[in-house]
Coordinates of C-alpha atoms in Angstrom, one line a residue:
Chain A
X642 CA -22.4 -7.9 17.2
X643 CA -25.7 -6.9 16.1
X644 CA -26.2 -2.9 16.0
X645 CA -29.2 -1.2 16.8
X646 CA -30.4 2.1 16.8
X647 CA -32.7 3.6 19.4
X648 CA -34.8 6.9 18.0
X649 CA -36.8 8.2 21.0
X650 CA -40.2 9.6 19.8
X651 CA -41.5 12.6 22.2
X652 CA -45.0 13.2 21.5
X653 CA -46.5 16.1 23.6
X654 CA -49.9 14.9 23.3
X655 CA -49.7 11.1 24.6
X656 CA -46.9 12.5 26.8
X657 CA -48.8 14.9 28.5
X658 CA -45.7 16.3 29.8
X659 CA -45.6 19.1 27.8
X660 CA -43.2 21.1 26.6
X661 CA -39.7 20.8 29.0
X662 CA -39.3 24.7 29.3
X663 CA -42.6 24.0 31.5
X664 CA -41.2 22.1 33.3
X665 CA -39.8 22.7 37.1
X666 CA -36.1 23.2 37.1
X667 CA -35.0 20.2 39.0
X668 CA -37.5 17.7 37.1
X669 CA -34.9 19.0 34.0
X670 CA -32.0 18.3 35.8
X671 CA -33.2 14.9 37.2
X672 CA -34.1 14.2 33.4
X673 CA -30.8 15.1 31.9
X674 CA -28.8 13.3 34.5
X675 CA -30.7 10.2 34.6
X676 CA -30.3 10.3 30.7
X677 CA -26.4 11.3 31.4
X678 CA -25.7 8.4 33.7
X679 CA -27.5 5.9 31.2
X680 CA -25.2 6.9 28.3
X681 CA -22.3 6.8 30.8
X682 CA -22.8 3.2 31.7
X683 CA -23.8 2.4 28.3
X684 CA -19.8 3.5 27.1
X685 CA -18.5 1.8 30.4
X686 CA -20.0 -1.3 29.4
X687 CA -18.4 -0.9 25.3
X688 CA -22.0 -0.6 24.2
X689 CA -22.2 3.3 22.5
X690 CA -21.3 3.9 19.3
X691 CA -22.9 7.2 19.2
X692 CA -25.3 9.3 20.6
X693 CA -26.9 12.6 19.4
X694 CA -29.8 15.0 20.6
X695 CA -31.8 16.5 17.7
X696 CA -32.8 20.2 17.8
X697 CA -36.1 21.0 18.1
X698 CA -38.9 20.6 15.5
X699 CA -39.1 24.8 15.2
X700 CA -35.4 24.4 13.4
X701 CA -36.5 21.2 11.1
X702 CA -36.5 21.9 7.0
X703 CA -38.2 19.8 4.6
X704 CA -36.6 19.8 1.1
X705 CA -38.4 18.2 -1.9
X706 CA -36.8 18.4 -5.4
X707 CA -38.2 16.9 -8.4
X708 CA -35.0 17.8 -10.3
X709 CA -35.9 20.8 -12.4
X710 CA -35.7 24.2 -11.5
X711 CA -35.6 25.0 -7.7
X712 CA -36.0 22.9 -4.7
X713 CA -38.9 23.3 -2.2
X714 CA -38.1 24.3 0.6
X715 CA -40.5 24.0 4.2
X716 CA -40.3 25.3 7.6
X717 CA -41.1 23.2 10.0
X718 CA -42.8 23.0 13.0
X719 CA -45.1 20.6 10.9
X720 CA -48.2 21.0 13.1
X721 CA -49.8 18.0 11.2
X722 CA -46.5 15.7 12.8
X723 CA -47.2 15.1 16.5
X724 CA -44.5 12.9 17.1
X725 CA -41.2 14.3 17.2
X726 CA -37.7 12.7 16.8
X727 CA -35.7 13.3 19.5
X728 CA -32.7 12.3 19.4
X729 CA -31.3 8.6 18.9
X730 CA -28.6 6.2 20.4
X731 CA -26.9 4.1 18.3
X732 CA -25.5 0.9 20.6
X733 CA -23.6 -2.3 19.5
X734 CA -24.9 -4.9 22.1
X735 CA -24.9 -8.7 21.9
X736 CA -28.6 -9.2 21.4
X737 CA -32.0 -7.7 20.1
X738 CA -33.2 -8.6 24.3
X739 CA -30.7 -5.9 25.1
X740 CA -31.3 -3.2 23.1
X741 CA -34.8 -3.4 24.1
X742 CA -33.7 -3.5 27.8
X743 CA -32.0 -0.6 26.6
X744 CA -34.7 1.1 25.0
X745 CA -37.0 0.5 27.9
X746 CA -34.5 2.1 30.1
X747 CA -34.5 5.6 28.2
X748 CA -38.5 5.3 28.0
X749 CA -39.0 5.6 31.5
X750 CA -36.5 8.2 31.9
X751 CA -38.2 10.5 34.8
X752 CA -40.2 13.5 33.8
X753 CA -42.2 15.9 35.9
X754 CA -42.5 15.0 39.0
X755 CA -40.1 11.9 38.3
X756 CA -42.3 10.2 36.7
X757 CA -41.4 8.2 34.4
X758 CA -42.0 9.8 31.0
X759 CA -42.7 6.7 28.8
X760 CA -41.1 7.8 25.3
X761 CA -41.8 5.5 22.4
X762 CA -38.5 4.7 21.9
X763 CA -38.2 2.8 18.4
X764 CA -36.0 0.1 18.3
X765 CA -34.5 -0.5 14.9
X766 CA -31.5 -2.9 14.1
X767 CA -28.8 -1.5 11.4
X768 CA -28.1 -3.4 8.0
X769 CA -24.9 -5.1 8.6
X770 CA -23.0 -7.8 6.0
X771 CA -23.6 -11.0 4.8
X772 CA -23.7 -14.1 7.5
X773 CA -21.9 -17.2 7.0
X774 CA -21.2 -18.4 4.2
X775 CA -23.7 -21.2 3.1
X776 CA -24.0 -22.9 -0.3
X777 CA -26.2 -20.3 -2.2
Chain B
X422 CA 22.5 -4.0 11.9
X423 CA 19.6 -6.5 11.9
X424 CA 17.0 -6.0 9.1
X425 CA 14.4 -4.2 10.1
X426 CA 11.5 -6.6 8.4
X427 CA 13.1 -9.6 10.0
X428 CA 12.5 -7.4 13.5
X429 CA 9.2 -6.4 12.0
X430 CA 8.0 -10.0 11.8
X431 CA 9.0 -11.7 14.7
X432 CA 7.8 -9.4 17.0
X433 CA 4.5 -10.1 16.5
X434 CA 5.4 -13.8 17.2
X435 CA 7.6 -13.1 20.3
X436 CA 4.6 -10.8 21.6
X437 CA 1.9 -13.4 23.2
X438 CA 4.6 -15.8 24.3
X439 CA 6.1 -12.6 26.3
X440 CA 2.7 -11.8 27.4
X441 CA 1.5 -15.1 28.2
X442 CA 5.4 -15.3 29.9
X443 CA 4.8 -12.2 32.3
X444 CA 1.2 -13.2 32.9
X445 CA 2.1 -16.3 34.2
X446 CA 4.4 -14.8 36.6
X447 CA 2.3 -12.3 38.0
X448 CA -1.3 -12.7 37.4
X449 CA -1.9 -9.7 36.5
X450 CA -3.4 -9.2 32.9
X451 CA -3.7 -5.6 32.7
X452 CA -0.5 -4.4 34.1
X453 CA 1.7 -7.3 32.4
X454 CA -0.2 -5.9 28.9
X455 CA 1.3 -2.1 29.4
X456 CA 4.4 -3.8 30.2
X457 CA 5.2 -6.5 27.5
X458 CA 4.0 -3.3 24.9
X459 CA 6.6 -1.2 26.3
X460 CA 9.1 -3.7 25.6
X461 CA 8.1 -4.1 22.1
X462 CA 8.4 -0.8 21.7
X463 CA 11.5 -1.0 23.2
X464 CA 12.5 -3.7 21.0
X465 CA 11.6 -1.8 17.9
X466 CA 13.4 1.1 18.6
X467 CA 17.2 -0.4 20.0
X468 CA 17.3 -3.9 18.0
X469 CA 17.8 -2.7 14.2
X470 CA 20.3 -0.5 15.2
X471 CA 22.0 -2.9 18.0
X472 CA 21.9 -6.2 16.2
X473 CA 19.3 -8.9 18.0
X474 CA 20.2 -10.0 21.9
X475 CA 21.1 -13.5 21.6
X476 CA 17.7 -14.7 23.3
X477 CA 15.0 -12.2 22.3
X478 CA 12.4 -13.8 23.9
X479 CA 14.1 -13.8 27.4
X480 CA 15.3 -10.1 26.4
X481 CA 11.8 -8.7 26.0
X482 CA 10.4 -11.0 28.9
X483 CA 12.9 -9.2 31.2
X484 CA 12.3 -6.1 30.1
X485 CA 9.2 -6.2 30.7
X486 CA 9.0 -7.7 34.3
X487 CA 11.9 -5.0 34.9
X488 CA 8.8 -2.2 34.0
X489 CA 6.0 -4.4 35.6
X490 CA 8.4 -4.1 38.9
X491 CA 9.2 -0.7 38.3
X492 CA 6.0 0.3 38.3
X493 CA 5.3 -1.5 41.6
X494 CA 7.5 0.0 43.1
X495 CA 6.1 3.1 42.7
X496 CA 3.0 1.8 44.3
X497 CA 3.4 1.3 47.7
X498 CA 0.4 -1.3 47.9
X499 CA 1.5 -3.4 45.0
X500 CA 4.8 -4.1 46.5
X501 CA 3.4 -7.3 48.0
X502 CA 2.1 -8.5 45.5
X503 CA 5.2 -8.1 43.6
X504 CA 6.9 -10.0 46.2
X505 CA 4.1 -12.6 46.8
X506 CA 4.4 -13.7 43.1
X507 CA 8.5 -13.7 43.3
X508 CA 8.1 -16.3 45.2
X509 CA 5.9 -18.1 43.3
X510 CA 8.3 -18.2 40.8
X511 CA 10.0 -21.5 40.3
X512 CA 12.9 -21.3 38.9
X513 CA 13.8 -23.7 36.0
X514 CA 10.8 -24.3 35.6
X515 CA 10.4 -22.5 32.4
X516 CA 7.8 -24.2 30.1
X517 CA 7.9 -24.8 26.4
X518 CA 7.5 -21.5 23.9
X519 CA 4.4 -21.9 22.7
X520 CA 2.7 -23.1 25.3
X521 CA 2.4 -19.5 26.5
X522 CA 0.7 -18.3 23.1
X523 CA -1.5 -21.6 24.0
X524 CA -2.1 -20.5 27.5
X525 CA -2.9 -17.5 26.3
X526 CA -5.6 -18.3 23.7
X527 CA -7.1 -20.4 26.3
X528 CA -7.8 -17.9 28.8
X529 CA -9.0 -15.2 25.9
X530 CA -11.6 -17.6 24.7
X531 CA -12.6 -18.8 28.2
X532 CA -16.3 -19.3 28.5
X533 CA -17.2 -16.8 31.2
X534 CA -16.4 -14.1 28.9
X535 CA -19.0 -13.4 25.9
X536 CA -17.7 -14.3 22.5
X537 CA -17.5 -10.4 21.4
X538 CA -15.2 -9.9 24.6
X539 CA -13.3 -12.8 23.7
X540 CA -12.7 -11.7 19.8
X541 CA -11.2 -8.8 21.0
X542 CA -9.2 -9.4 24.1
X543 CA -7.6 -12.5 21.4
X544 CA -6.8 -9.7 19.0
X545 CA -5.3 -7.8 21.5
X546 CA -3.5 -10.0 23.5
X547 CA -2.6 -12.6 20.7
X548 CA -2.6 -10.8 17.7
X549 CA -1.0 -7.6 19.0
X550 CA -3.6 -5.6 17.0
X551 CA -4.1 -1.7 18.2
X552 CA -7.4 -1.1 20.4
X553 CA -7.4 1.6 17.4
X554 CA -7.1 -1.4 14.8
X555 CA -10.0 -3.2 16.4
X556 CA -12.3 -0.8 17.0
X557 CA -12.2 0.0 12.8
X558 CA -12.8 -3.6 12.1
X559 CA -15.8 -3.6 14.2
X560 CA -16.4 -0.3 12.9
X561 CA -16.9 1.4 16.7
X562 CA -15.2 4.3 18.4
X563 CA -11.7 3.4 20.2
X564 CA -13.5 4.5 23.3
X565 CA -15.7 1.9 22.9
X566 CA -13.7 -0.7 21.8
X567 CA -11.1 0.2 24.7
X568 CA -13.8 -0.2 27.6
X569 CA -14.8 -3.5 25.9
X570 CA -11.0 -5.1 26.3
X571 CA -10.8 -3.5 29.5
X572 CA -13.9 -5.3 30.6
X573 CA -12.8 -8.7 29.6
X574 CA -9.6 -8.4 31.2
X575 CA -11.4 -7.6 34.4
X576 CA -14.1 -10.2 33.9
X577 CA -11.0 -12.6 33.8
X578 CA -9.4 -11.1 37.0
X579 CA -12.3 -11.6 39.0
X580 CA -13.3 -15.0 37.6
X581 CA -9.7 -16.2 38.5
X582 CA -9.2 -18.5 36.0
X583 CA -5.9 -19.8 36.7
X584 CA -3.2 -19.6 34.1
X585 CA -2.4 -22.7 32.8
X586 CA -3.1 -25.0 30.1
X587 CA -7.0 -26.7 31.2
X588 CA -6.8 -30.1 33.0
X589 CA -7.5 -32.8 30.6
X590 CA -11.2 -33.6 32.0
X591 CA -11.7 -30.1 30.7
X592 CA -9.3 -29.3 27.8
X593 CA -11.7 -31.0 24.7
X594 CA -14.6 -28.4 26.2
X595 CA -12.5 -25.2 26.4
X596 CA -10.5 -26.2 23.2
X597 CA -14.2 -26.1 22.1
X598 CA -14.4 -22.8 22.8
X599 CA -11.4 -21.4 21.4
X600 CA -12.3 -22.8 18.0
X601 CA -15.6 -21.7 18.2
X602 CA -14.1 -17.7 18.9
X603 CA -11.5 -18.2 15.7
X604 CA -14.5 -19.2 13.4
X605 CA -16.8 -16.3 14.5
X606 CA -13.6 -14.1 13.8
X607 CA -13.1 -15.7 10.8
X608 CA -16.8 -15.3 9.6
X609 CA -16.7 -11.6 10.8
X610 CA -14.4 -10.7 8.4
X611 CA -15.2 -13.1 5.4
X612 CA -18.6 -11.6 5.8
X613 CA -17.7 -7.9 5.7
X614 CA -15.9 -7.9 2.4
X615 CA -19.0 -6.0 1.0
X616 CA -17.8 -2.3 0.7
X617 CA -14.4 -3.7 1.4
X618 CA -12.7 -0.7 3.2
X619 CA -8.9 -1.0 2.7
X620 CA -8.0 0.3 6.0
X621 CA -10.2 -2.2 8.0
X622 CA -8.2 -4.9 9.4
X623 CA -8.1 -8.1 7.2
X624 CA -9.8 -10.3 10.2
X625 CA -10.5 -13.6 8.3
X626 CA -6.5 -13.2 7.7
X627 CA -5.8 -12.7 11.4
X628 CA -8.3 -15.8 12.1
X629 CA -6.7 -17.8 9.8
X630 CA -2.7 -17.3 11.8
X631 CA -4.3 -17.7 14.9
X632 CA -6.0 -20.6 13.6
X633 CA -2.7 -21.9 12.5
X634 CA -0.7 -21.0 15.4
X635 CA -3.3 -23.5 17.3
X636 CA -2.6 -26.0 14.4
X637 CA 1.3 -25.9 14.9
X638 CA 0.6 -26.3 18.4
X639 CA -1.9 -29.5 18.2
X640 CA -1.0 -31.0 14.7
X641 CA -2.7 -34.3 15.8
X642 CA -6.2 -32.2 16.8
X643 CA -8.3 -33.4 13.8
X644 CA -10.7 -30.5 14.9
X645 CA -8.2 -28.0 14.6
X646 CA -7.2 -29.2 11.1
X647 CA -10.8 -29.0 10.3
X648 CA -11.3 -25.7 11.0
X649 CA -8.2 -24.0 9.7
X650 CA -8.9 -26.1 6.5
X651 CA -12.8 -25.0 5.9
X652 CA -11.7 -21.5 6.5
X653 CA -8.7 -21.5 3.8
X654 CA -11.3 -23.1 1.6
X655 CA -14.3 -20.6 2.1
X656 CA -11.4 -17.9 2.0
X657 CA -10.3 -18.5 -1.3
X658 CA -13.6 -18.2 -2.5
X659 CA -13.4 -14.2 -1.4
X660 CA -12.3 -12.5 -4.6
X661 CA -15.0 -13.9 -6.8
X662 CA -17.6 -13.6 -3.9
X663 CA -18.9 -10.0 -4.2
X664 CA -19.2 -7.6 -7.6
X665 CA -17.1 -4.8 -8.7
X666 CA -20.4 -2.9 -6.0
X667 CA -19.8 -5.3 -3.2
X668 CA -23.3 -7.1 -4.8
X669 CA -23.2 -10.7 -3.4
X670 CA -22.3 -13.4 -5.9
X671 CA -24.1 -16.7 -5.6
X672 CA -21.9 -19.9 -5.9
X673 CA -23.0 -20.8 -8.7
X674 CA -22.3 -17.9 -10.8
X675 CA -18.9 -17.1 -9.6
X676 CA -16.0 -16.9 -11.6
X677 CA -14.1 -19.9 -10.4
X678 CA -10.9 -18.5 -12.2
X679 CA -10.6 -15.8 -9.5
X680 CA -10.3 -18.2 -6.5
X681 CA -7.3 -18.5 -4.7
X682 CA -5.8 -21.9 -5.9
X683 CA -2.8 -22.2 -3.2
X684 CA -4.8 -21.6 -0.5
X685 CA -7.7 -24.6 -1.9
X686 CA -4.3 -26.5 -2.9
X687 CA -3.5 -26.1 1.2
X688 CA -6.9 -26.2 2.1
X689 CA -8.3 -29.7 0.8
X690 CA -4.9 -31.4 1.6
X691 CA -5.9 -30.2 5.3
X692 CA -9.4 -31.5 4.9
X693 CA -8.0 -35.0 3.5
X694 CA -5.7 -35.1 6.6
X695 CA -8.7 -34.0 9.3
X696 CA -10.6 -36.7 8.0
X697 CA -8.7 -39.8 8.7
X698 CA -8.0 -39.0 11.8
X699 CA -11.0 -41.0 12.7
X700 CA -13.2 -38.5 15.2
X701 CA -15.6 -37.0 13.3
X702 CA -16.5 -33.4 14.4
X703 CA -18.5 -30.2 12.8
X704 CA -15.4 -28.1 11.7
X705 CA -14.0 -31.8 9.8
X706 CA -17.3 -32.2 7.4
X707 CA -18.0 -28.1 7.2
X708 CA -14.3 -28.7 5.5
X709 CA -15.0 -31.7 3.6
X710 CA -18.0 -30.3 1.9
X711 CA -15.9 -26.9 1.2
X712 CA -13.8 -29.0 -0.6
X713 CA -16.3 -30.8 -2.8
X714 CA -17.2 -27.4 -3.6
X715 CA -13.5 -25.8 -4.1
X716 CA -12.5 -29.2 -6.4
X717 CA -15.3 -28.6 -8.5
X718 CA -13.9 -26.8 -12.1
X719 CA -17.4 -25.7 -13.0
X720 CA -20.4 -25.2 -10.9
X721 CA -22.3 -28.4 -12.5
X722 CA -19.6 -30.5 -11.8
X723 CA -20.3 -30.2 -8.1
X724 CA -20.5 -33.5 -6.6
X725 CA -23.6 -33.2 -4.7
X726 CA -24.5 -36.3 -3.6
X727 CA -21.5 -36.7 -1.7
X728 CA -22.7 -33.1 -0.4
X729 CA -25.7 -34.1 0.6
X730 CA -24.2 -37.0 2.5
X731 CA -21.7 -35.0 4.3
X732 CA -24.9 -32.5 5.3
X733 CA -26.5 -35.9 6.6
X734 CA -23.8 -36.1 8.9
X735 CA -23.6 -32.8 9.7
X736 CA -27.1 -32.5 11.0
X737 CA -26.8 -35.3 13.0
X738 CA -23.7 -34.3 14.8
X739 CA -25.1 -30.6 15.4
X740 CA -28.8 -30.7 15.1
X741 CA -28.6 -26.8 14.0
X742 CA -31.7 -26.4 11.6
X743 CA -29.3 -24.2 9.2
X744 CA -27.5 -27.1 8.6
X745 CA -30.8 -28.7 7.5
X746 CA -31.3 -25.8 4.9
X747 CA -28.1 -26.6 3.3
X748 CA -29.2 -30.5 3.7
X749 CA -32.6 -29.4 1.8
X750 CA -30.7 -27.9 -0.7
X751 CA -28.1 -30.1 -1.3
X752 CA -31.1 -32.5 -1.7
X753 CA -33.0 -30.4 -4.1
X754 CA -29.6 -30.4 -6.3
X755 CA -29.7 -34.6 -6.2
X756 CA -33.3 -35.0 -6.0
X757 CA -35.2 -32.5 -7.3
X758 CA -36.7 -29.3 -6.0
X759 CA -39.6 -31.2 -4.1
X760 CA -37.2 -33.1 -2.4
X761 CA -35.6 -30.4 -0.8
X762 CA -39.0 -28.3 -0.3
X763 CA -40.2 -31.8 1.7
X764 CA -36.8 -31.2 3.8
X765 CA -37.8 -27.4 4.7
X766 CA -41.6 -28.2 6.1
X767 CA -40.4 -29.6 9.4
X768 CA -38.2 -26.7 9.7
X769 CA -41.4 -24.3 9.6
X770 CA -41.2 -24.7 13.6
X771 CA -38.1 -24.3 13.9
X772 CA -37.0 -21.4 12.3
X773 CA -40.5 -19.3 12.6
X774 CA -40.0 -16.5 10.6
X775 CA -36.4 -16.7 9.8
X776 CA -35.7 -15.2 6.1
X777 CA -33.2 -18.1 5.1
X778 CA -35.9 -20.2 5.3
X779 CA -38.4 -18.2 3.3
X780 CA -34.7 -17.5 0.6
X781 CA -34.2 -21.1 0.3
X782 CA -37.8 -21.9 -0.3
X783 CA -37.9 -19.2 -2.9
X784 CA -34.8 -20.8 -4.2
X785 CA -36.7 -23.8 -4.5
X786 CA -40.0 -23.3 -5.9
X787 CA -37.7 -21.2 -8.5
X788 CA -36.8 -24.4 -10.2
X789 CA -39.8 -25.8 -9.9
X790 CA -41.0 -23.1 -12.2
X791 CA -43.6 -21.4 -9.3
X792 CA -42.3 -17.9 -10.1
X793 CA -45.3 -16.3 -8.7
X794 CA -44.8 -18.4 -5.3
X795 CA -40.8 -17.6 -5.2
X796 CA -41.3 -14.1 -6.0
X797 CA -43.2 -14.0 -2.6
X798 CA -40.8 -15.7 -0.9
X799 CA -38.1 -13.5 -2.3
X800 CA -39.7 -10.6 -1.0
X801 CA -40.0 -11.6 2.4
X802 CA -36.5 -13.3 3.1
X803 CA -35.7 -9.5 1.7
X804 CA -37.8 -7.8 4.2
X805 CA -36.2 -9.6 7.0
X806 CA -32.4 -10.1 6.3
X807 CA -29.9 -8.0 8.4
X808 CA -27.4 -7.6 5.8
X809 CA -27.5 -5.2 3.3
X810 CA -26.1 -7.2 -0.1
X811 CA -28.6 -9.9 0.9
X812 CA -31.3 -7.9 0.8
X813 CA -30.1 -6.2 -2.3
X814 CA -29.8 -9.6 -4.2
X815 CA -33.0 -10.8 -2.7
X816 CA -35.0 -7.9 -3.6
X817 CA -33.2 -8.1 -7.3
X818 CA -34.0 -12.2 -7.1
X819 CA -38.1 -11.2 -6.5
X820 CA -37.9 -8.2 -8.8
X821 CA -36.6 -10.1 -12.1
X822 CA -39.2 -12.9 -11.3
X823 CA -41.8 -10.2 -10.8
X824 CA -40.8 -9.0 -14.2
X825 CA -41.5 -12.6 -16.2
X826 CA -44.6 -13.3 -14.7
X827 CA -46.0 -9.8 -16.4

């Protein structure tokens, strides 16, 4: 079966959310669980293959190296980068329809207020073998 | 003292008969799986040291009803059932051996279930593979994997798909499907010998014994002798398939010296007998035309007008626009390269966008000397392949093109 993996993109600005330590308590709670009950149906149904949350863009480094000497090393937040990755599911399902089913699912995960946040969730399908064999 | 590999191998043959034994008896999938393992294990542990029982079929059968019953026991609710399916018993009425591998195959591959559910309840429940062993094939956690066989099993519960071997109005459809689950198996591990990890279960292997287990079962099924032959055939291209880097290795340029000469030996005599059994179907002329390909010594001794006929046929049966690809260039190899680029412009519609379509045509327009044209085509077959040594060969095809037209 195909796999896919689902990066959610969190960007403040389109968002207008803000930042989730602004947040009322319970909108956090109803967020986490309603991302918690996702993932847990998601391994019910023998669909996750893994599923990580990425610390936040304060922690990110960016290393460059052209080989010689020392690499460069930045600090992030990267003020120029307004969208942030954060964090990605990585689900083997039985077709490109339901990872985007998927996908829209975790988009409109609820956010203040419940409403639904609508994340850019970027949908990308992982390199697997070769297909049947053919003649070439 | 009873050898321990003689033990070792027919265990795994005893196993689905067992299963499909104690399924038949009580209906219940799940429950008669724990049990019939526990017997095996069982098995393994007091046969080598006590000599076989003198029916080990009907020793691990009983066993394993005698846990199945002790664990209903223990259930207060379950005792009717248990007692309900006692009395459907009928005694005597024991069918043949491998019927209940049959059975058992049957109801795996049923159509209700999705083909990945039914890959991996067969390995399971027919091949005796670990959840563990399957989950590493298909390169998931055992978590995973675990849930997905656990789903199928229920989807099969509540469908209530009655254990027995399909009523002949509907046996030609569901034998259909069971064929059509081994050759995805098959393809699933013939295809992943790219970055060939040595712990991953061989699954064209395990496709290929199932495949014959159905073939010793229906000898006369020309179908089933088609298939098992067009997989030993493709198989025994595998060692010369891939580089020492798991870099794919067009037909054409594989060492032919590396291919596995029992298994084509097997393979076309399989083919030969499929094909005068007078139906025609898919698996038969997929094997014929693996053949051609097998018998040829060199690759320019590859009989392709017979190919092409065979793809003629093929199309017509199935109608899949793949099969036309192959058709176009089996044609191009008999006719020229603007015969078979005349083949791919009705499939334009068909397959919008797909990158065998655009690989092929670059293929093509290759021999016809448009380097410029197939470099393009190259590129965009690369950018829209899901496998990784495709790409890699396609982007290598576009790049060494790119480099002659500087």
């Amino acid at each position: 079966m195909p796999r896919y993996m689902l990066l959610t993109k969190y960007d403040v600005d389109s968002i207008g959310a803000g930042p989730m330590s602004e947040w009322d308590p319970d909108d956090i709670t109803a967020h986490l669980e309603f991302l918690r009950a996702l993932n847990q149906e998601l391994i019910d149904n023998g669909e996750l293959v893994d599923m990580q949350a990425l610390t936040g863009p304060e922690l990110a480094k960016i290393v460059t190296f052209d080989g010689q000497g020392s690499p460069v090393v930045t600090d992030g937040p990267y003020t120029e980068v307004k969208e942030v990755l954060a964090g990605y599911q990585l689900v083997d399902v039985e077709s490109e329809a339901r990872a985007i089913e998927i996908a829209a699912r975790v988009s409109a995960a609820p956010g203040p207020g419940g409403v639904p946040l609508r994340n850019r969730i970027e949908v990308r399908q992982l390199m697997g073998a070769a297909l049947e064999p053919g003649d070439l | 003292m009873t050898s321990t590999a003689r033990i070792e191998d027919l265990l795994p043959e005893l196993a689905p008969q067992v299963l499909g034994a104690v399924v038949r008896r009580y209906g219940d999938f799940d429950a008669a799986e724990d049990a019939v393992q526990e017997a095996l294990l069982a098995a393994a542990m007091h046969w080598p040291a006590e000599g076989l029982p003198d029916n080990p079929r009907g020793w691990l059968i009983q066993t394993a009803v005698r846990r199945l019953t002790d664990q209903y026991r223990s259930d207060q609710a379950r005792r009717r059932r248990e007692e309900s399916a006692a009395l459907r018993e009928l005694p005597g009425a024991e069918p043949a051996q491998r019927d209940e591998t049959l059975v058992l195959l049957f109801m795996c591959c049923h159509p209700a279930l999705t083909p990945a559910s039914s890959i991996a309840l067969t390995l399971r429940a027919v091949a005796g593979l670990s959840t563990a062993e399957i989950a590493t094939a298909f390169l998931v956690p055992e978590a995973t994997m675990a849930q997905r066989i656990s789903r199928a099993k229920q989807q099969i519960k509540a469908s209530g798909i009655p254990f027995r071997i399909p009523a002949p109005q509907e046996f030609e459809a569901r034998l259909r499907s069971v064929l059509h689950v081994l050759y995805l198996l098959f393809n699933e591990g013939y295809t992943s010998s790219a970055g060939a990890d040595l712990h991953r279960t061989d699954l064209s292997g395990e496709a290929i014994r199932l495949t014959r287990t159905m073939h010793a079962m229906l000898p006369e099924h020309s179908e089933v002798t088609g298939l098992l032959a067009l997989m030993l055939l493709n198989d025994a291209r595998r060692p010369a398939r891939t580089g020492a880097h798991g870099e794919l290795i067009p037909l054409a340029e594989q060492d032919r010296t590396r291919w596995n000469r029992p298994a084509i030996a097997e393979g076309v005599r399989l083919a030969a007998t499929a094909m005068s059994g007078g139906v025609v179907g898919e698996y038969q002329l997929q094997a014929a035309i693996a053949a051609l390909h097998d018998g040829a010594e060199r690759a320019e001794d590859t009989d392709w007008p017979q190919i092409l006929g065979l793809y003629g046929l093929l199309a017509r049966l199935s109608g899949n626009p793949i099969v036309e690809l192959n058709r176009a260039v089996a044609a191009a190899m008999v006719h020229g390269p603007r015969a078979g680029l005349d083949l791919l412009a009705p499939l334009e519609e068909r397959l919008p966008g797909h990158y065998r379509l655009d690989a092929v045509r670059g293929h093509l327009l290759d021999m016809i000397g448009d380097t410029e044209a197939a470099a393009a085509h190259y590129r965009a077959a690369a950018a829209r392949t899901t496998s990784e040594p495709e790409r890699q060969y396609l982007v290598t095809k576009a790049a060494k093109l790119n480099q002659q037209n500087r």
